[in-house]
JSON list of C-alpha atoms and ligand atoms in Angstrom, two decimals:
[
{"chain": "A", "resi": 20, "resn": "MET", "atom": "CA", "xyz": [15.15, 10.37, -14.10]},
{"chain": "A", "resi": 21, "resn": "ALA", "atom": "CA", "xyz": [11.56, 12.21, -13.84]},
{"chain": "A", "resi": 22, "resn": "ASP", "atom": "CA", "xyz": [10.58, 13.71, -11.06]},
{"chain": "A", "resi": 23, "resn": "PHE", "atom": "CA", "xyz": [6.92, 14.73, -10.41]},
{"chain": "A", "resi": 24, "resn": "THR", "atom": "CA", "xyz": [5.39, 16.57, -7.52]},
{"chain": "A", "resi": 25, "resn": "PRO", "atom": "CA", "xyz": [2.76, 14.09, -5.98]},
{"chain": "A", "resi": 26, "resn": "ARG", "atom": "CA", "xyz": [-0.46, 15.97, -4.78]},
{"chain": "A", "resi": 27, "resn": "LEU", "atom": "CA", "xyz": [-0.11, 16.84, -1.44]},
{"chain": "A", "resi": 28, "resn": "VAL", "atom": "CA", "xyz": [-3.60, 17.14, 0.59]},
{"chain": "A", "resi": 29, "resn": "ALA", "atom": "CA", "xyz": [-3.00, 18.24, 4.29]},
{"chain": "A", "resi": 30, "resn": "VAL", "atom": "CA", "xyz": [-5.92, 17.02, 7.02]},
{"chain": "A", "resi": 31, "resn": "ASP", "atom": "CA", "xyz": [-6.39, 17.12, 10.59]},
{"chain": "A", "resi": 32, "resn": "ASP", "atom": "CA", "xyz": [-6.18, 13.49, 11.50]},
{"chain": "A", "resi": 33, "resn": "ALA", "atom": "CA", "xyz": [-6.04, 9.82, 10.13]},
{"chain": "A", "resi": 34, "resn": "ILE", "atom": "CA", "xyz": [-10.02, 10.36, 10.18]},
{"chain": "A", "resi": 35, "resn": "ALA", "atom": "CA", "xyz": [-10.36, 12.84, 7.81]},
{"chain": "A", "resi": 36, "resn": "GLY", "atom": "CA", "xyz": [-7.59, 11.47, 5.79]},
{"chain": "A", "resi": 37, "resn": "GLY", "atom": "CA", "xyz": [-9.73, 8.35, 5.53]},
{"chain": "A", "resi": 38, "resn": "ARG", "atom": "CA", "xyz": [-12.57, 10.45, 4.15]},
{"chain": "A", "resi": 39, "resn": "VAL", "atom": "CA", "xyz": [-10.50, 12.37, 1.51]},
{"chain": "A", "resi": 40, "resn": "ALA", "atom": "CA", "xyz": [-9.03, 9.30, 0.33]},
{"chain": "A", "resi": 41, "resn": "ALA", "atom": "CA", "xyz": [-11.89, 7.20, 0.01]},
{"chain": "A", "resi": 42, "resn": "ARG", "atom": "CA", "xyz": [-13.19, 10.24, -2.02]},
{"chain": "A", "resi": 43, "resn": "ILE", "atom": "CA", "xyz": [-10.18, 9.99, -4.01]},
{"chain": "A", "resi": 44, "resn": "LEU", "atom": "CA", "xyz": [-10.52, 6.28, -4.77]},
{"chain": "A", "resi": 45, "resn": "LEU", "atom": "CA", "xyz": [-14.18, 6.42, -5.84]},
{"chain": "A", "resi": 46, "resn": "GLU", "atom": "CA", "xyz": [-13.24, 9.52, -8.53]},
{"chain": "A", "resi": 47, "resn": "ALA", "atom": "CA", "xyz": [-10.22, 6.67, -9.84]},
{"chain": "A", "resi": 48, "resn": "LEU", "atom": "CA", "xyz": [-12.47, 3.89, -9.86]},
{"chain": "A", "resi": 49, "resn": "ALA", "atom": "CA", "xyz": [-15.40, 5.81, -11.56]},
{"chain": "A", "resi": 50, "resn": "GLU", "atom": "CA", "xyz": [-12.69, 6.98, -14.40]},
{"chain": "A", "resi": 51, "resn": "ASP", "atom": "CA", "xyz": [-11.12, 3.74, -14.91]},
{"chain": "A", "resi": 52, "resn": "THR", "atom": "CA", "xyz": [-13.64, 1.74, -15.13]},
{"chain": "A", "resi": 53, "resn": "ALA", "atom": "CA", "xyz": [-11.60, -1.45, -15.81]},
{"chain": "A", "resi": 54, "resn": "GLY", "atom": "CA", "xyz": [-8.83, -1.28, -13.16]},
{"chain": "A", "resi": 55, "resn": "ALA", "atom": "CA", "xyz": [-8.55, -3.13, -9.84]},
{"chain": "A", "resi": 56, "resn": "LEU", "atom": "CA", "xyz": [-8.64, -1.35, -6.40]},
{"chain": "A", "resi": 57, "resn": "GLY", "atom": "CA", "xyz": [-5.07, -1.84, -5.14]},
{"chain": "A", "resi": 58, "resn": "VAL", "atom": "CA", "xyz": [-4.95, -2.30, -1.28]},
{"chain": "A", "resi": 59, "resn": "ALA", "atom": "CA", "xyz": [-2.51, -1.94, 1.19]},
{"chain": "A", "resi": 60, "resn": "THR", "atom": "CA", "xyz": [-2.93, -3.52, 4.68]},
{"chain": "A", "resi": 61, "resn": "GLY", "atom": "CA", "xyz": [-1.50, -2.47, 7.97]},
{"chain": "A", "resi": 62, "resn": "SER", "atom": "CA", "xyz": [-2.81, 0.29, 10.47]},
{"chain": "A", "resi": 63, "resn": "THR", "atom": "CA", "xyz": [-2.81, 3.29, 7.68]},
{"chain": "A", "resi": 64, "resn": "PRO", "atom": "CA", "xyz": [-5.87, 2.31, 5.55]},
{"chain": "A", "resi": 65, "resn": "LEU", "atom": "CA", "xyz": [-8.24, 1.13, 8.07]},
{"chain": "A", "resi": 66, "resn": "THR", "atom": "CA", "xyz": [-9.86, 4.73, 8.24]},
{"chain": "A", "resi": 67, "resn": "THR", "atom": "CA", "xyz": [-10.08, 4.74, 4.23]},
{"chain": "A", "resi": 68, "resn": "TRP", "atom": "CA", "xyz": [-11.77, 1.19, 4.12]},
{"chain": "A", "resi": 69, "resn": "GLU", "atom": "CA", "xyz": [-14.49, 2.84, 7.04]},
{"chain": "A", "resi": 70, "resn": "ALA", "atom": "CA", "xyz": [-15.29, 5.96, 4.92]},
{"chain": "A", "resi": 71, "resn": "LEU", "atom": "CA", "xyz": [-14.92, 4.08, 1.46]},
{"chain": "A", "resi": 72, "resn": "ALA", "atom": "CA", "xyz": [-17.85, 1.84, 3.12]},
{"chain": "A", "resi": 73, "resn": "GLU", "atom": "CA", "xyz": [-19.74, 4.80, 3.80]},
{"chain": "A", "resi": 74, "resn": "GLN", "atom": "CA", "xyz": [-19.57, 6.69, 1.02]},
{"chain": "A", "resi": 75, "resn": "SER", "atom": "CA", "xyz": [-19.89, 4.21, -1.65]},
{"chain": "A", "resi": 76, "resn": "PRO", "atom": "CA", "xyz": [-23.78, 3.74, -2.66]},
{"chain": "A", "resi": 77, "resn": "ARG", "atom": "CA", "xyz": [-23.17, 0.16, -3.98]},
{"chain": "A", "resi": 78, "resn": "PRO", "atom": "CA", "xyz": [-20.86, -2.49, -3.30]},
{"chain": "A", "resi": 79, "resn": "ILE", "atom": "CA", "xyz": [-17.89, -2.07, -5.43]},
{"chain": "A", "resi": 80, "resn": "ASP", "atom": "CA", "xyz": [-17.46, -4.49, -8.06]},
{"chain": "A", "resi": 81, "resn": "ARG", "atom": "CA", "xyz": [-13.64, -4.92, -8.28]},
{"chain": "A", "resi": 82, "resn": "LEU", "atom": "CA", "xyz": [-10.74, -6.89, -8.32]},
{"chain": "A", "resi": 83, "resn": "LEU", "atom": "CA", "xyz": [-8.93, -6.27, -5.12]},
{"chain": "A", "resi": 84, "resn": "VAL", "atom": "CA", "xyz": [-5.36, -6.55, -5.75]},
{"chain": "A", "resi": 85, "resn": "GLY", "atom": "CA", "xyz": [-2.71, -6.72, -2.30]},
{"chain": "A", "resi": 86, "resn": "LEU", "atom": "CA", "xyz": [0.73, -5.81, -2.19]},
{"chain": "A", "resi": 87, "resn": "ASP", "atom": "CA", "xyz": [2.60, -8.31, -0.45]},
{"chain": "A", "resi": 88, "resn": "GLU", "atom": "CA", "xyz": [1.61, -11.72, 1.19]},
{"chain": "A", "resi": 89, "resn": "TYR", "atom": "CA", "xyz": [3.30, -13.02, 4.34]},
{"chain": "A", "resi": 90, "resn": "ALA", "atom": "CA", "xyz": [5.60, -16.47, 2.99]},
{"chain": "A", "resi": 91, "resn": "ASP", "atom": "CA", "xyz": [5.48, -19.66, 5.33]},
{"chain": "A", "resi": 92, "resn": "LEU", "atom": "CA", "xyz": [1.98, -19.30, 6.80]},
{"chain": "A", "resi": 93, "resn": "PRO", "atom": "CA", "xyz": [-0.53, -21.46, 6.50]},
{"chain": "A", "resi": 94, "resn": "ARG", "atom": "CA", "xyz": [-3.20, -20.52, 4.00]},
{"chain": "A", "resi": 95, "resn": "GLY", "atom": "CA", "xyz": [-6.23, -18.96, 6.21]},
{"chain": "A", "resi": 96, "resn": "HIS", "atom": "CA", "xyz": [-3.99, -17.82, 9.04]},
{"chain": "A", "resi": 97, "resn": "PRO", "atom": "CA", "xyz": [-5.77, -14.70, 10.59]},
{"chain": "A", "resi": 98, "resn": "GLN", "atom": "CA", "xyz": [-2.53, -12.78, 10.14]},
{"chain": "A", "resi": 99, "resn": "SER", "atom": "CA", "xyz": [-1.98, -13.33, 6.49]},
{"chain": "A", "resi": 100, "resn": "PHE", "atom": "CA", "xyz": [-2.90, -10.49, 4.20]},
{"chain": "A", "resi": 101, "resn": "ARG", "atom": "CA", "xyz": [-5.37, -11.95, 2.24]},
{"chain": "A", "resi": 102, "resn": "ARG", "atom": "CA", "xyz": [-7.67, -12.71, 5.20]},
{"chain": "A", "resi": 103, "resn": "VAL", "atom": "CA", "xyz": [-6.80, -9.36, 6.29]},
{"chain": "A", "resi": 104, "resn": "ILE", "atom": "CA", "xyz": [-7.55, -7.66, 2.75]},
{"chain": "A", "resi": 105, "resn": "GLU", "atom": "CA", "xyz": [-10.92, -10.21, 3.12]},
{"chain": "A", "resi": 106, "resn": "ARG", "atom": "CA", "xyz": [-12.14, -8.78, 6.55]},
{"chain": "A", "resi": 107, "resn": "GLN", "atom": "CA", "xyz": [-10.80, -5.32, 6.40]},
{"chain": "A", "resi": 108, "resn": "VAL", "atom": "CA", "xyz": [-11.89, -4.30, 3.00]},
{"chain": "A", "resi": 109, "resn": "ALA", "atom": "CA", "xyz": [-13.71, -7.30, 0.98]},
{"chain": "A", "resi": 110, "resn": "ASP", "atom": "CA", "xyz": [-16.63, -7.48, 4.23]},
{"chain": "A", "resi": 111, "resn": "ARG", "atom": "CA", "xyz": [-16.61, -3.72, 4.13]},
{"chain": "A", "resi": 112, "resn": "ILE", "atom": "CA", "xyz": [-17.40, -2.93, 0.53]},
{"chain": "A", "resi": 113, "resn": "GLY", "atom": "CA", "xyz": [-18.78, -6.21, -0.58]},
{"chain": "A", "resi": 114, "resn": "VAL", "atom": "CA", "xyz": [-16.48, -7.87, -2.44]},
{"chain": "A", "resi": 115, "resn": "PRO", "atom": "CA", "xyz": [-16.46, -11.62, -2.98]},
{"chain": "A", "resi": 116, "resn": "TYR", "atom": "CA", "xyz": [-13.43, -13.25, -1.61]},
{"chain": "A", "resi": 117, "resn": "GLU", "atom": "CA", "xyz": [-12.43, -14.96, -4.72]},
{"chain": "A", "resi": 118, "resn": "ARG", "atom": "CA", "xyz": [-11.91, -11.44, -5.81]},
{"chain": "A", "resi": 119, "resn": "VAL", "atom": "CA", "xyz": [-9.51, -10.71, -4.00]},
{"chain": "A", "resi": 120, "resn": "ILE", "atom": "CA", "xyz": [-5.72, -11.61, -5.05]},
{"chain": "A", "resi": 121, "resn": "VAL", "atom": "CA", "xyz": [-2.23, -10.98, -3.60]},
{"chain": "A", "resi": 122, "resn": "PRO", "atom": "CA", "xyz": [1.07, -11.90, -4.39]},
{"chain": "A", "resi": 123, "resn": "GLU", "atom": "CA", "xyz": [2.00, -15.62, -3.68]},
{"chain": "A", "resi": 124, "resn": "GLY", "atom": "CA", "xyz": [4.69, -18.01, -4.89]},
{"chain": "A", "resi": 125, "resn": "ASP", "atom": "CA", "xyz": [7.65, -20.10, -4.16]},
{"chain": "A", "resi": 126, "resn": "ASP", "atom": "CA", "xyz": [11.19, -19.32, -3.92]},
{"chain": "A", "resi": 127, "resn": "SER", "atom": "CA", "xyz": [11.72, -19.12, -7.52]},
{"chain": "A", "resi": 128, "resn": "ASP", "atom": "CA", "xyz": [10.00, -15.83, -9.18]},
{"chain": "A", "resi": 129, "resn": "ALA", "atom": "CA", "xyz": [7.59, -18.06, -11.23]},
{"chain": "A", "resi": 130, "resn": "GLY", "atom": "CA", "xyz": [4.96, -16.89, -8.86]},
{"chain": "A", "resi": 131, "resn": "GLY", "atom": "CA", "xyz": [5.55, -13.31, -8.83]},
{"chain": "A", "resi": 132, "resn": "ARG", "atom": "CA", "xyz": [5.49, -13.44, -12.62]},
{"chain": "A", "resi": 133, "resn": "GLU", "atom": "CA", "xyz": [2.24, -15.35, -12.48]},
{"chain": "A", "resi": 134, "resn": "PHE", "atom": "CA", "xyz": [0.55, -12.54, -9.85]},
{"chain": "A", "resi": 135, "resn": "GLU", "atom": "CA", "xyz": [1.49, -9.93, -12.75]},
{"chain": "A", "resi": 136, "resn": "ARG", "atom": "CA", "xyz": [0.50, -11.57, -15.59]},
{"chain": "A", "resi": 137, "resn": "LEU", "atom": "CA", "xyz": [-2.97, -12.21, -13.41]},
{"chain": "A", "resi": 138, "resn": "VAL", "atom": "CA", "xyz": [-3.15, -8.32, -13.00]},
{"chain": "A", "resi": 139, "resn": "GLU", "atom": "CA", "xyz": [-2.68, -7.64, -16.09]},
{"chain": "A", "resi": 140, "resn": "ARG", "atom": "CA", "xyz": [-4.97, -9.94, -17.95]},
{"chain": "A", "resi": 141, "resn": "SER", "atom": "CA", "xyz": [-7.65, -8.68, -15.10]},
{"chain": "A", "resi": 142, "resn": "GLY", "atom": "CA", "xyz": [-7.24, -4.81, -16.75]},
{"chain": "A", "resi": 143, "resn": "GLY", "atom": "CA", "xyz": [-4.61, -3.32, -14.35]},
{"chain": "A", "resi": 144, "resn": "VAL", "atom": "CA", "xyz": [-4.78, -1.68, -11.41]},
{"chain": "A", "resi": 145, "resn": "ALA", "atom": "CA", "xyz": [-6.58, 1.70, -11.44]},
{"chain": "A", "resi": 146, "resn": "ILE", "atom": "CA", "xyz": [-5.37, 3.09, -7.98]},
{"chain": "A", "resi": 147, "resn": "GLN", "atom": "CA", "xyz": [-3.01, 1.52, -5.38]},
{"chain": "A", "resi": 148, "resn": "VAL", "atom": "CA", "xyz": [-2.94, 2.53, -1.97]},
{"chain": "A", "resi": 149, "resn": "LEU", "atom": "CA", "xyz": [0.24, 2.78, -0.26]},
{"chain": "A", "resi": 150, "resn": "GLY", "atom": "CA", "xyz": [1.35, 3.20, 3.25]},
{"chain": "A", "resi": 151, "resn": "ILE", "atom": "CA", "xyz": [4.79, 3.99, 4.19]},
{"chain": "A", "resi": 152, "resn": "GLY", "atom": "CA", "xyz": [7.06, 2.46, 7.00]},
{"chain": "A", "resi": 153, "resn": "ARG", "atom": "CA", "xyz": [9.08, 4.69, 9.26]},
{"chain": "A", "resi": 154, "resn": "ASN", "atom": "CA", "xyz": [12.15, 3.03, 7.09]},
{"chain": "A", "resi": 155, "resn": "GLY", "atom": "CA", "xyz": [10.75, 4.89, 3.82]},
{"chain": "A", "resi": 156, "resn": "HIS", "atom": "CA", "xyz": [9.59, 1.21, 2.70]},
{"chain": "A", "resi": 157, "resn": "VAL", "atom": "CA", "xyz": [6.55, 0.60, 0.77]},
{"chain": "A", "resi": 158, "resn": "ALA", "atom": "CA", "xyz": [4.91, -2.84, 0.57]},
{"chain": "A", "resi": 159, "resn": "PHE", "atom": "CA", "xyz": [7.28, -5.06, 1.76]},
{"chain": "A", "resi": 160, "resn": "ASN", "atom": "CA", "xyz": [10.38, -3.35, -0.65]},
{"chain": "A", "resi": 161, "resn": "GLU", "atom": "CA", "xyz": [13.33, -2.90, 2.03]},
{"chain": "A", "resi": 162, "resn": "PRO", "atom": "CA", "xyz": [15.73, 0.28, 1.56]},
{"chain": "A", "resi": 163, "resn": "GLY", "atom": "CA", "xyz": [18.11, -1.28, -0.72]},
{"chain": "A", "resi": 164, "resn": "SER", "atom": "CA", "xyz": [15.39, -2.52, -3.48]},
{"chain": "A", "resi": 165, "resn": "SER", "atom": "CA", "xyz": [15.35, -1.55, -6.83]},
{"chain": "A", "resi": 166, "resn": "LEU", "atom": "CA", "xyz": [13.14, 1.24, -8.27]},
{"chain": "A", "resi": 167, "resn": "GLN", "atom": "CA", "xyz": [12.60, -1.71, -11.28]},
{"chain": "A", "resi": 168, "resn": "SER", "atom": "CA", "xyz": [12.06, -4.29, -8.88]},
{"chain": "A", "resi": 169, "resn": "ARG", "atom": "CA", "xyz": [9.28, -6.64, -9.52]},
{"chain": "A", "resi": 170, "resn": "THR", "atom": "CA", "xyz": [6.87, -9.35, -7.73]},
{"chain": "A", "resi": 171, "resn": "ARG", "atom": "CA", "xyz": [9.60, -11.40, -5.45]},
{"chain": "A", "resi": 172, "resn": "THR", "atom": "CA", "xyz": [10.37, -13.26, -2.40]},
{"chain": "A", "resi": 173, "resn": "VAL", "atom": "CA", "xyz": [11.90, -10.97, 0.16]},
{"chain": "A", "resi": 174, "resn": "ARG", "atom": "CA", "xyz": [13.91, -11.26, 3.64]},
{"chain": "A", "resi": 175, "resn": "LEU", "atom": "CA", "xyz": [12.07, -9.07, 6.06]},
{"chain": "A", "resi": 176, "resn": "THR", "atom": "CA", "xyz": [14.47, -6.77, 8.17]},
{"chain": "A", "resi": 177, "resn": "ASP", "atom": "CA", "xyz": [14.13, -6.89, 11.93]},
{"chain": "A", "resi": 178, "resn": "GLU", "atom": "CA", "xyz": [12.73, -3.16, 12.35]},
{"chain": "A", "resi": 179, "resn": "THR", "atom": "CA", "xyz": [9.42, -4.68, 10.26]},
{"chain": "A", "resi": 180, "resn": "ARG", "atom": "CA", "xyz": [9.01, -7.73, 11.53]},
{"chain": "A", "resi": 181, "resn": "SER", "atom": "CA", "xyz": [9.41, -5.48, 15.19]},
{"chain": "A", "resi": 182, "resn": "ASP", "atom": "CA", "xyz": [6.48, -3.36, 13.84]},
{"chain": "A", "resi": 183, "resn": "ASN", "atom": "CA", "xyz": [4.13, -6.16, 12.98]},
{"chain": "A", "resi": 184, "resn": "ALA", "atom": "CA", "xyz": [4.91, -8.51, 16.15]},
{"chain": "A", "resi": 185, "resn": "ARG", "atom": "CA", "xyz": [1.61, -6.47, 17.62]},
{"chain": "A", "resi": 186, "resn": "ASP", "atom": "CA", "xyz": [-0.19, -8.28, 15.22]},
{"chain": "A", "resi": 187, "resn": "PHE", "atom": "CA", "xyz": [1.31, -11.80, 15.88]},
{"chain": "A", "resi": 188, "resn": "GLY", "atom": "CA", "xyz": [2.38, -11.35, 19.68]},
{"chain": "A", "resi": 189, "resn": "SER", "atom": "CA", "xyz": [5.75, -11.65, 19.64]},
{"chain": "A", "resi": 190, "resn": "ILE", "atom": "CA", "xyz": [8.25, -11.13, 16.99]},
{"chain": "A", "resi": 191, "resn": "ASP", "atom": "CA", "xyz": [9.11, -14.53, 16.52]},
{"chain": "A", "resi": 192, "resn": "ASP", "atom": "CA", "xyz": [5.82, -15.60, 15.29]},
{"chain": "A", "resi": 193, "resn": "VAL", "atom": "CA", "xyz": [6.94, -12.99, 12.70]},
{"chain": "A", "resi": 194, "resn": "PRO", "atom": "CA", "xyz": [7.53, -14.68, 9.26]},
{"chain": "A", "resi": 195, "resn": "GLN", "atom": "CA", "xyz": [10.95, -14.13, 8.44]},
{"chain": "A", "resi": 196, "resn": "ARG", "atom": "CA", "xyz": [10.21, -13.96, 4.23]},
{"chain": "A", "resi": 197, "resn": "ALA", "atom": "CA", "xyz": [7.11, -12.28, 2.65]},
{"chain": "A", "resi": 198, "resn": "PHE", "atom": "CA", "xyz": [6.29, -11.94, -1.14]},
{"chain": "A", "resi": 199, "resn": "THR", "atom": "CA", "xyz": [5.63, -8.38, -2.34]},
{"chain": "A", "resi": 200, "resn": "GLN", "atom": "CA", "xyz": [4.99, -6.35, -5.75]},
{"chain": "A", "resi": 201, "resn": "GLY", "atom": "CA", "xyz": [8.36, -4.62, -6.86]},
{"chain": "A", "resi": 202, "resn": "ILE", "atom": "CA", "xyz": [8.74, -1.23, -7.06]},
{"chain": "A", "resi": 203, "resn": "GLY", "atom": "CA", "xyz": [8.26, -1.24, -10.81]},
{"chain": "A", "resi": 204, "resn": "THR", "atom": "CA", "xyz": [5.32, -3.14, -10.07]},
{"chain": "A", "resi": 205, "resn": "ILE", "atom": "CA", "xyz": [3.73, -0.59, -8.15]},
{"chain": "A", "resi": 206, "resn": "LEU", "atom": "CA", "xyz": [4.71, 2.16, -10.53]},
{"chain": "A", "resi": 207, "resn": "SER", "atom": "CA", "xyz": [2.74, 0.36, -12.96]},
{"chain": "A", "resi": 208, "resn": "ALA", "atom": "CA", "xyz": [-0.21, 1.23, -11.38]},
{"chain": "A", "resi": 209, "resn": "ARG", "atom": "CA", "xyz": [-2.42, 3.93, -12.98]},
{"chain": "A", "resi": 210, "resn": "ARG", "atom": "CA", "xyz": [-2.84, 5.89, -9.92]},
{"chain": "A", "resi": 211, "resn": "LEU", "atom": "CA", "xyz": [-0.98, 5.76, -6.86]},
{"chain": "A", "resi": 212, "resn": "LEU", "atom": "CA", "xyz": [-2.45, 7.19, -3.03]},
{"chain": "A", "resi": 213, "resn": "LEU", "atom": "CA", "xyz": [0.09, 7.31, -0.27]},
{"chain": "A", "resi": 214, "resn": "LEU", "atom": "CA", "xyz": [-1.54, 7.79, 2.95]},
{"chain": "A", "resi": 215, "resn": "ALA", "atom": "CA", "xyz": [0.61, 8.75, 6.11]},
{"chain": "A", "resi": 216, "resn": "TRP", "atom": "CA", "xyz": [-0.66, 9.42, 9.59]},
{"chain": "A", "resi": 217, "resn": "GLY", "atom": "CA", "xyz": [1.38, 10.08, 12.69]},
{"chain": "A", "resi": 218, "resn": "GLU", "atom": "CA", "xyz": [4.56, 11.70, 14.11]},
{"chain": "A", "resi": 219, "resn": "SER", "atom": "CA", "xyz": [6.40, 7.96, 13.39]},
{"chain": "A", "resi": 220, "resn": "LYS", "atom": "CA", "xyz": [6.42, 8.71, 9.98]},
{"chain": "A", "resi": 221, "resn": "SER", "atom": "CA", "xyz": [7.48, 12.28, 9.49]},
{"chain": "A", "resi": 222, "resn": "THR", "atom": "CA", "xyz": [10.84, 11.51, 8.47]},
{"chain": "A", "resi": 223, "resn": "ALA", "atom": "CA", "xyz": [9.90, 8.75, 6.26]},
{"chain": "A", "resi": 224, "resn": "LEU", "atom": "CA", "xyz": [7.67, 11.11, 4.73]},
{"chain": "A", "resi": 225, "resn": "ARG", "atom": "CA", "xyz": [10.30, 14.11, 4.45]},
{"chain": "A", "resi": 226, "resn": "SER", "atom": "CA", "xyz": [13.03, 11.95, 3.01]},
{"chain": "A", "resi": 227, "resn": "ALA", "atom": "CA", "xyz": [10.53, 10.09, 0.54]},
{"chain": "A", "resi": 228, "resn": "LEU", "atom": "CA", "xyz": [8.86, 13.94, -0.84]},
{"chain": "A", "resi": 229, "resn": "THR", "atom": "CA", "xyz": [12.40, 15.89, -0.58]},
{"chain": "A", "resi": 230, "resn": "GLY", "atom": "CA", "xyz": [15.11, 13.57, -0.51]},
{"chain": "A", "resi": 231, "resn": "PRO", "atom": "CA", "xyz": [16.87, 11.94, -3.63]},
{"chain": "A", "resi": 232, "resn": "ILE", "atom": "CA", "xyz": [15.16, 9.44, -5.71]},
{"chain": "A", "resi": 233, "resn": "GLY", "atom": "CA", "xyz": [16.91, 6.22, -4.62]},
{"chain": "A", "resi": 234, "resn": "SER", "atom": "CA", "xyz": [16.52, 2.77, -3.49]},
{"chain": "A", "resi": 235, "resn": "ARG", "atom": "CA", "xyz": [17.67, 3.77, 0.02]},
{"chain": "A", "resi": 236, "resn": "VAL", "atom": "CA", "xyz": [13.92, 5.19, 0.30]},
{"chain": "A", "resi": 237, "resn": "PRO", "atom": "CA", "xyz": [11.78, 3.16, -1.36]},
{"chain": "A", "resi": 238, "resn": "ALA", "atom": "CA", "xyz": [8.95, 5.45, -1.01]},
{"chain": "A", "resi": 239, "resn": "SER", "atom": "CA", "xyz": [10.90, 8.05, -3.25]},
{"chain": "A", "resi": 240, "resn": "ALA", "atom": "CA", "xyz": [9.98, 6.25, -6.10]},
{"chain": "A", "resi": 241, "resn": "ILE", "atom": "CA", "xyz": [6.18, 7.48, -5.79]},
{"chain": "A", "resi": 242, "resn": "ARG", "atom": "CA", "xyz": [7.86, 10.65, -7.53]},
{"chain": "A", "resi": 243, "resn": "LEU", "atom": "CA", "xyz": [8.74, 8.55, -10.69]},
{"chain": "A", "resi": 244, "resn": "HIS", "atom": "CA", "xyz": [5.02, 8.13, -10.95]},
{"chain": "A", "resi": 245, "resn": "PRO", "atom": "CA", "xyz": [2.87, 11.37, -12.76]},
{"chain": "A", "resi": 246, "resn": "ARG", "atom": "CA", "xyz": [-0.47, 10.86, -11.08]},
{"chain": "A", "resi": 247, "resn": "CYS", "atom": "CA", "xyz": [0.28, 10.15, -7.26]},
{"chain": "A", "resi": 248, "resn": "THR", "atom": "CA", "xyz": [-1.70, 12.02, -4.18]},
{"chain": "A", "resi": 249, "resn": "VAL", "atom": "CA", "xyz": [-0.03, 12.26, -1.02]},
{"chain": "A", "resi": 250, "resn": "VAL", "atom": "CA", "xyz": [-2.50, 12.39, 1.62]},
{"chain": "A", "resi": 251, "resn": "ALA", "atom": "CA", "xyz": [-0.92, 13.05, 5.36]},
{"chain": "A", "resi": 252, "resn": "ASP", "atom": "CA", "xyz": [-2.38, 14.41, 8.56]},
{"chain": "A", "resi": 253, "resn": "ARG", "atom": "CA", "xyz": [-0.35, 17.04, 10.37]},
{"chain": "A", "resi": 254, "resn": "ASP", "atom": "CA", "xyz": [1.73, 15.20, 12.58]},
{"chain": "A", "resi": 255, "resn": "ALA", "atom": "CA", "xyz": [3.29, 13.05, 9.84]},
{"chain": "A", "resi": 256, "resn": "LEU", "atom": "CA", "xyz": [3.84, 16.47, 7.84]},
{"chain": "A", "resi": 257, "resn": "GLU", "atom": "CA", "xyz": [5.38, 17.83, 10.83]},
{"chain": "A", "resi": 258, "resn": "GLU", "atom": "CA", "xyz": [9.17, 18.08, 9.41]},
{"chain": "A", "resi": 259, "resn": "LEU", "atom": "CA", "xyz": [7.36, 19.26, 5.92]},
{"chain": "A", "resi": 260, "resn": "ARG", "atom": "CA", "xyz": [6.00, 22.83, 7.38]},
{"chain": "A", "resi": 261, "resn": "HIS", "atom": "CA", "xyz": [7.93, 24.65, 4.91]},
{"chain": "A", "resi": 262, "resn": "VAL", "atom": "CA", "xyz": [6.15, 22.88, 1.82]},
{"chain": "A", "resi": 263, "resn": "GLU", "atom": "CA", "xyz": [2.80, 24.15, 0.64]},
{"chain": "A", "resi": 264, "resn": "PRO", "atom": "CA", "xyz": [0.27, 21.98, 0.05]},
{"chain": "A", "resi": 265, "resn": "ARG", "atom": "CA", "xyz": [-1.05, 21.16, -2.86]},
{"chain": "A", "resi": 266, "resn": "ALA", "atom": "CA", "xyz": [-5.19, 20.53, -2.67]},
{"chain": "B", "resi": 5, "resn": "PGA", "atom": "P1", "xyz": [1.34, 0.92, 9.02]},
{"chain": "B", "resi": 5, "resn": "PGA", "atom": "O1", "xyz": [2.28, 0.13, 8.20]},
{"chain": "B", "resi": 5, "resn": "PGA", "atom": "O2", "xyz": [0.25, 1.01, 7.83]},
{"chain": "B", "resi": 5, "resn": "PGA", "atom": "O3", "xyz": [0.88, -0.21, 9.92]},
{"chain": "B", "resi": 5, "resn": "PGA", "atom": "O4", "xyz": [1.78, 2.13, 9.86]},
{"chain": "B", "resi": 5, "resn": "PGA", "atom": "C1", "xyz": [2.73, 0.73, 7.23]},
{"chain": "B", "resi": 5, "resn": "PGA", "atom": "C2", "xyz": [3.89, -0.20, 6.09]},
{"chain": "B", "resi": 5, "resn": "PGA", "atom": "O5", "xyz": [4.74, -0.59, 6.94]},
{"chain": "B", "resi": 5, "resn": "PGA", "atom": "O6", "xyz": [3.96, 0.06, 5.04]}
]
C-alpha cells in the first residue's frame, strides 16, 4: 500500500494555522482552475475561513462541496451542515448558496452516488479541507469505516454525538444518522489539507501520521494521498515532537 508522507506545517496556534491554510487553499485554487473547494464544518476550520476572506482579493467563484450532513434534520435547520457552510464559508467568501452542495440522500446509496456524480460533472474537488475527530474519524467516517468507502448513510457514535451536542444543546437532539463522503471519496480530491489544533487532537493526529494505515484510524488514510498537507499547532503536535516538520 502506498504510504506518502504528508507535508507537515507546524504553527503556534489556530490563528496562525488559519492564515497558512488560507494561503494553501488560494494557491491550490489558482493552480486548479476548474475544481471545487472542499469544505469541512466543525470548529477547526473557522480561522481558515476568516483568513480566506481577508486574503482573497475577490469573491471565490467555486462550488463549495461539503464532507457530510446530518440526516433527519429539516432542510434549513440552523445546525444542518448546509446552513453552517452557508454562514461560515459562503457568506464570508462570496459564494452564492446554490453553489453549496453536501451529501444528502435516503437510506439507499443512490443519493450518495448522485452526489458523487454531481461533484465529478462539476470538475471534481481541487482541494479538500479536513478536520480530525478525537477518535481519528474524518468527516463522519468513524473507526471501522472501509478505506474504500463511498458517500453513504452512517450511524453516529455516542462519542461524536456528544462532541457535537454543543451545537444542539443536548445530546438527545443530535441526529443519530448522517450522510458522509466515504474515505475513498475524500481520497479522490486532487489535494487534501488536514487541520488540527489543540491537545485533544494530539493522540488522534499521532496515530493518523505514524500508526498503521487502516480503518481503525480513518484519518490515517490521508497517507494514501500523494498531495496532502497537514497544518497543526504545537498542542496538537505534542505527541509528535520527535517528527521534523517539513515546511
Ligand atoms: P472539530 O471537529 O473541528 O469541531 O474539532 C472535527 C471533526 O470531528 O472532524
